[in-house]
mmCIF file of C-alpha atoms in Angstrom:
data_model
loop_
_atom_site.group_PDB
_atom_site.id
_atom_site.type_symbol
_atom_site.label_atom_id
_atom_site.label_comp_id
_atom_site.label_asym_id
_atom_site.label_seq_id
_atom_site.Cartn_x
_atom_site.Cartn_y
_atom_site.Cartn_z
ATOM 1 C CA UNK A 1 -17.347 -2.222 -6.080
ATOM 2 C CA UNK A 2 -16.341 0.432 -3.407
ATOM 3 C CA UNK A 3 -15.175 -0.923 -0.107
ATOM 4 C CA UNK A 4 -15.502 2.469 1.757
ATOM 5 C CA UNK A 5 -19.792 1.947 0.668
ATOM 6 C CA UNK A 6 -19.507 -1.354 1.964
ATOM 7 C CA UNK A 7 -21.653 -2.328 5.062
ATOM 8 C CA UNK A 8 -22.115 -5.392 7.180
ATOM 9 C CA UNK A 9 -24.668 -6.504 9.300
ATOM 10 C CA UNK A 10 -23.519 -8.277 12.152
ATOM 11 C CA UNK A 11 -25.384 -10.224 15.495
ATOM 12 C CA UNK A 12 -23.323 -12.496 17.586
ATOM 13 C CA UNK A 13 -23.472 -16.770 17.895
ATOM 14 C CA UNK A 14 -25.185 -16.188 21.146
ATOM 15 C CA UNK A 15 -28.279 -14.332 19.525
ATOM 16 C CA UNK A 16 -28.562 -16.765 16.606
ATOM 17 C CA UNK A 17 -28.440 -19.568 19.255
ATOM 18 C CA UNK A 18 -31.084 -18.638 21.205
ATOM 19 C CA UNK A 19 -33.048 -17.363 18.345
ATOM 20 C CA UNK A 20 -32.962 -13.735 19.366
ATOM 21 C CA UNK A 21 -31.351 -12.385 16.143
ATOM 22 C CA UNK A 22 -30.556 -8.508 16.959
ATOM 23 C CA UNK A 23 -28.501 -7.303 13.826
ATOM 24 C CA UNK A 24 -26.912 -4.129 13.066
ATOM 25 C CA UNK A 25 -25.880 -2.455 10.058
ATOM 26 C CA UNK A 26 -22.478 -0.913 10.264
ATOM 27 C CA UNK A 27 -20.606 1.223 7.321
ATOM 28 C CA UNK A 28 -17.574 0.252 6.982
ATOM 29 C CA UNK A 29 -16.352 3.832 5.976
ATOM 30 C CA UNK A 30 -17.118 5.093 9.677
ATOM 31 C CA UNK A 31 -14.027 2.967 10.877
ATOM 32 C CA UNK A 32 -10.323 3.266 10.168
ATOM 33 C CA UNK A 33 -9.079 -0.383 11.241
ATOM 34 C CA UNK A 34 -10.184 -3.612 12.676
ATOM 35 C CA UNK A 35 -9.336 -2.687 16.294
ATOM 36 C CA UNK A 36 -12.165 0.380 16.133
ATOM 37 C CA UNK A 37 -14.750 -2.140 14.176
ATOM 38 C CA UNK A 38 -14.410 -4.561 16.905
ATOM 39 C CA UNK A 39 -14.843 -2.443 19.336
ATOM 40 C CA UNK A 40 -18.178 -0.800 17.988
ATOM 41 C CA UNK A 41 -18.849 -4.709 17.749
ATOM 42 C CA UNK A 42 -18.760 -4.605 21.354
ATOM 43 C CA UNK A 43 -20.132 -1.674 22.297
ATOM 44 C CA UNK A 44 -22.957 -3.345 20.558
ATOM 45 C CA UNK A 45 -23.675 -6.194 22.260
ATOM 46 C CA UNK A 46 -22.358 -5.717 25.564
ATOM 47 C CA UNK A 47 -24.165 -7.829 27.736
ATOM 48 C CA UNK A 48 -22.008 -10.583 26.049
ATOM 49 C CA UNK A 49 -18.533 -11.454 27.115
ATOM 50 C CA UNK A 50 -16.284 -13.046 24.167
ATOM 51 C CA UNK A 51 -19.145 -12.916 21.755
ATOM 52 C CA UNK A 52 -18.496 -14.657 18.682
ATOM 53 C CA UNK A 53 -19.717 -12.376 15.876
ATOM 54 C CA UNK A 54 -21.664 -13.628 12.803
ATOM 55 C CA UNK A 55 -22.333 -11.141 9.779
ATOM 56 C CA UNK A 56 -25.481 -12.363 8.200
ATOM 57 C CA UNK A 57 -25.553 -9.624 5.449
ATOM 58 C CA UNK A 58 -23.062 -7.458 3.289
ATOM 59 C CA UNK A 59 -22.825 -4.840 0.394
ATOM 60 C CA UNK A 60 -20.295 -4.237 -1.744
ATOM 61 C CA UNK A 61 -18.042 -6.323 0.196
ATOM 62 C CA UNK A 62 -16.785 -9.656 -2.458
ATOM 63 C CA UNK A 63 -16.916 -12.948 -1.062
ATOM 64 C CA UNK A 64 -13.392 -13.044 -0.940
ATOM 65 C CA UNK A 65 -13.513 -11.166 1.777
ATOM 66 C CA UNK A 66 -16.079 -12.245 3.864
ATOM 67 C CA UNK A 67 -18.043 -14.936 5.022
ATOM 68 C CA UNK A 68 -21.145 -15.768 7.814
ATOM 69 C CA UNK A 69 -18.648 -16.463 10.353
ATOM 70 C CA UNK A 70 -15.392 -14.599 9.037
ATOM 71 C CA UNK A 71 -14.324 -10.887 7.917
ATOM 72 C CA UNK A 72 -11.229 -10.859 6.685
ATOM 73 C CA UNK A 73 -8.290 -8.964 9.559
ATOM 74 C CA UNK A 74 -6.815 -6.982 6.285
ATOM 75 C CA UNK A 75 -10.152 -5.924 4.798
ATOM 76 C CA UNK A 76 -9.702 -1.940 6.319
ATOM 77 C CA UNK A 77 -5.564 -2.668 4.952
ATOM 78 C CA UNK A 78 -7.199 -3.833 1.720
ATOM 79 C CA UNK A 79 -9.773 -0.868 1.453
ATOM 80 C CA UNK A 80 -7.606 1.964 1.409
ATOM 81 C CA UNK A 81 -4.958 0.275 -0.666
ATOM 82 C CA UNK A 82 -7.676 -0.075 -3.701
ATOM 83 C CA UNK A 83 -8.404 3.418 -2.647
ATOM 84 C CA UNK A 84 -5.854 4.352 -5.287
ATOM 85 C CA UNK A 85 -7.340 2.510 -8.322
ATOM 86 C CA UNK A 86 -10.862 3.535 -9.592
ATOM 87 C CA UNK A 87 -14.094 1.905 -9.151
ATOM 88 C CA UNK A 88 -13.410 -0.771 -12.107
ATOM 89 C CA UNK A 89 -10.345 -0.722 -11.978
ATOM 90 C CA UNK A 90 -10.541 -2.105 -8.442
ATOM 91 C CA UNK A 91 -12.617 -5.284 -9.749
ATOM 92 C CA UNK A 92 -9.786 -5.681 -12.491
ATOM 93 C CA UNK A 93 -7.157 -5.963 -9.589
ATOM 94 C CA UNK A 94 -9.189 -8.281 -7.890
ATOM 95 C CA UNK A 95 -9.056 -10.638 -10.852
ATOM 96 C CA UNK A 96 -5.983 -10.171 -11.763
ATOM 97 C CA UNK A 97 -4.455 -10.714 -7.985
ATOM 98 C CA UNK A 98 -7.112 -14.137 -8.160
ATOM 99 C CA UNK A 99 -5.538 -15.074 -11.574
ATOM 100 C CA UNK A 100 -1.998 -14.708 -10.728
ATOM 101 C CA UNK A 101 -1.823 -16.434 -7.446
ATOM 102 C CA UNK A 102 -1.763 -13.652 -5.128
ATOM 103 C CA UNK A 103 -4.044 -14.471 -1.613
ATOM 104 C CA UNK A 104 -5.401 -10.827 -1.114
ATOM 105 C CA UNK A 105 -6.319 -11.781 1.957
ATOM 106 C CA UNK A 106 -2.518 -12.481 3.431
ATOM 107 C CA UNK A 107 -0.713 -11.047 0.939
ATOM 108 C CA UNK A 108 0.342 -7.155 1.318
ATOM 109 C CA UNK A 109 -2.113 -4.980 -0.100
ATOM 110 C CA UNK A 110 0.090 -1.620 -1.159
ATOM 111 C CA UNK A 111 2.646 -4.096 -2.681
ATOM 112 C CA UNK A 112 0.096 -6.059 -4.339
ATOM 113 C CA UNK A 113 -1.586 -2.581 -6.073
ATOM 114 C CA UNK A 114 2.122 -1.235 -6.731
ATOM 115 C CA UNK A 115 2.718 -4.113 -8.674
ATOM 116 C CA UNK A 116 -0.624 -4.244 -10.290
ATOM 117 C CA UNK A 117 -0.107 -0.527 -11.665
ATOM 118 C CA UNK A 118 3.594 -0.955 -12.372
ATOM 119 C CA UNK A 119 1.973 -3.136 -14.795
ATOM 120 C CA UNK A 120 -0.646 -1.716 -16.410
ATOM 121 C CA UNK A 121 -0.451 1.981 -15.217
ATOM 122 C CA UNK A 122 -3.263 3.716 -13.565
ATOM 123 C CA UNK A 123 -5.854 4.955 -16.554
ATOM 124 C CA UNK A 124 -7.619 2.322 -18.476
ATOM 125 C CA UNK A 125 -7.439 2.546 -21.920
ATOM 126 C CA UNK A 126 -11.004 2.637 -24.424
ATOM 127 C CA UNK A 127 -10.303 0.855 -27.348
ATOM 128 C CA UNK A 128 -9.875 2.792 -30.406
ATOM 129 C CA UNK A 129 -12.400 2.366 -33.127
ATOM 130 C CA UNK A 130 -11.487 -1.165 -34.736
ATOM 131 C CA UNK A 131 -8.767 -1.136 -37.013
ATOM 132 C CA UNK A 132 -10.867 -3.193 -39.469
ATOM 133 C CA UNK A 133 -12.987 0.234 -40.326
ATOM 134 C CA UNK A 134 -9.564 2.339 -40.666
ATOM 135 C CA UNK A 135 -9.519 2.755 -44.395
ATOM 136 C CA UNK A 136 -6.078 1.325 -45.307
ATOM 137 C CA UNK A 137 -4.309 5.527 -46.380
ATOM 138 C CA UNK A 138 -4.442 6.117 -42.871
ATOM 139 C CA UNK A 139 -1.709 3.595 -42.113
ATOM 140 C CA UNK A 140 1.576 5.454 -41.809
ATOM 141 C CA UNK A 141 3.650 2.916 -42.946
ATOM 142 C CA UNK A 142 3.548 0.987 -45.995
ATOM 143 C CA UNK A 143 4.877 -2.370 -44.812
ATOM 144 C CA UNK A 144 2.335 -2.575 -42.132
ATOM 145 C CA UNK A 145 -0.774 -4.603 -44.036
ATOM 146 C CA UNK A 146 -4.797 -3.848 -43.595
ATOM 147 C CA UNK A 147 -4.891 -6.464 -40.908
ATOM 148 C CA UNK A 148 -3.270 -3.996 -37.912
ATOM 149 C CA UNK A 149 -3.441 -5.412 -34.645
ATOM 150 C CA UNK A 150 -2.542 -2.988 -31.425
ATOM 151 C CA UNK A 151 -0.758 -5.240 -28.785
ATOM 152 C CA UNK A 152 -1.488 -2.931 -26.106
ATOM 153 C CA UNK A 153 -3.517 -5.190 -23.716
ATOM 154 C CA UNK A 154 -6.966 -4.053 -22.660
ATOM 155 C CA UNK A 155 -7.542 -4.666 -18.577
ATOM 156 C CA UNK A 156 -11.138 -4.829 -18.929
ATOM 157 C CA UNK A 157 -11.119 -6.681 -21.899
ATOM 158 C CA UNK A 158 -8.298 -8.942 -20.508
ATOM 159 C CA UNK A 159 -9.947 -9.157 -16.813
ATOM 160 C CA UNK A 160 -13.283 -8.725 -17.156
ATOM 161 C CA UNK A 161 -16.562 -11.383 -16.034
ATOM 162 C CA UNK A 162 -16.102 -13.441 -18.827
ATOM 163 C CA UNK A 163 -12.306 -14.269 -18.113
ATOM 164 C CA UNK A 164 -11.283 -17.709 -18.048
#
């Protein structure tokens, strides 16, 4: 998931009512807050006066964030925030924010990824090979037995599709 590929189509109430459905693709990416995206909105239908917009299709855009009738008024606040974590690791956050009660779509976005990476840093980790194959000499210490466990939590193992 990268918000700044995301794109929404978007037609107004007025069109859908009187079955005239004009819809336009816009990228995200070519706007820098909700003020300008509303007002390409406009500039798009502008034989309409307080058009109520409807977005009938979206990429790379999560639910969360969007729905037929509603795009979320932090979603450009939201976008560059996860600008800062990578690709994956933006889907982790998302998760993790969902997991931990945070409401990404209120809540402050820079605080929320500050938080996040105060956390669990910014780099994800690959797992080592498993400590099961380690043949037991390479253990440094003598007290520590063949059944070595590394504590160090995983974020994609701890917040990936199959988290419950």
């Amino acid at each position: 998931m990268d918000l700044n590929r995301s794109e929404v189509s978007v037609t107004t109430q007025h069109l859908i009512d009187i079955r005239q459905e004009k819809d336009n693709w816009l990228r995200m990416s070519d706007f820098g807050d909700m003020g300008e995206f509303l007002n390409a909105c406009s500039d798009l239908f502008p034989k309409e006066h307080n058009p109520e917009y409807r977005y009938l299709g979206w990429e790379d855009i999560p639910d969360l964030l969007i729905s037929r009738e509603w795009l979320c008024p932090n979603f450009f606040d939201i976008r560059d925030a996860l600008e800062t974590l990578g690709g994956e690791d933006a889907e982790h956050f998302i998760t993790w924010s969902g997991h931990y009660g945070y409401d990404l779509t209120a809540d402050d976005p820079y605080m929320m990824v500050s938080h996040y990476l105060d956390l669990y840093g910014n780099t994800v980790t690959e797992p080592e090979d498993d400590p099961a194959d380690m043949p037991a000499g390479e253990l440094i210490y003598t007290g520590v037995s063949s059944n070595y466990l590394d504590t160090l939590p995983y974020r994609y193992e701890i917040f990936d599709d199959d988290y419950n």
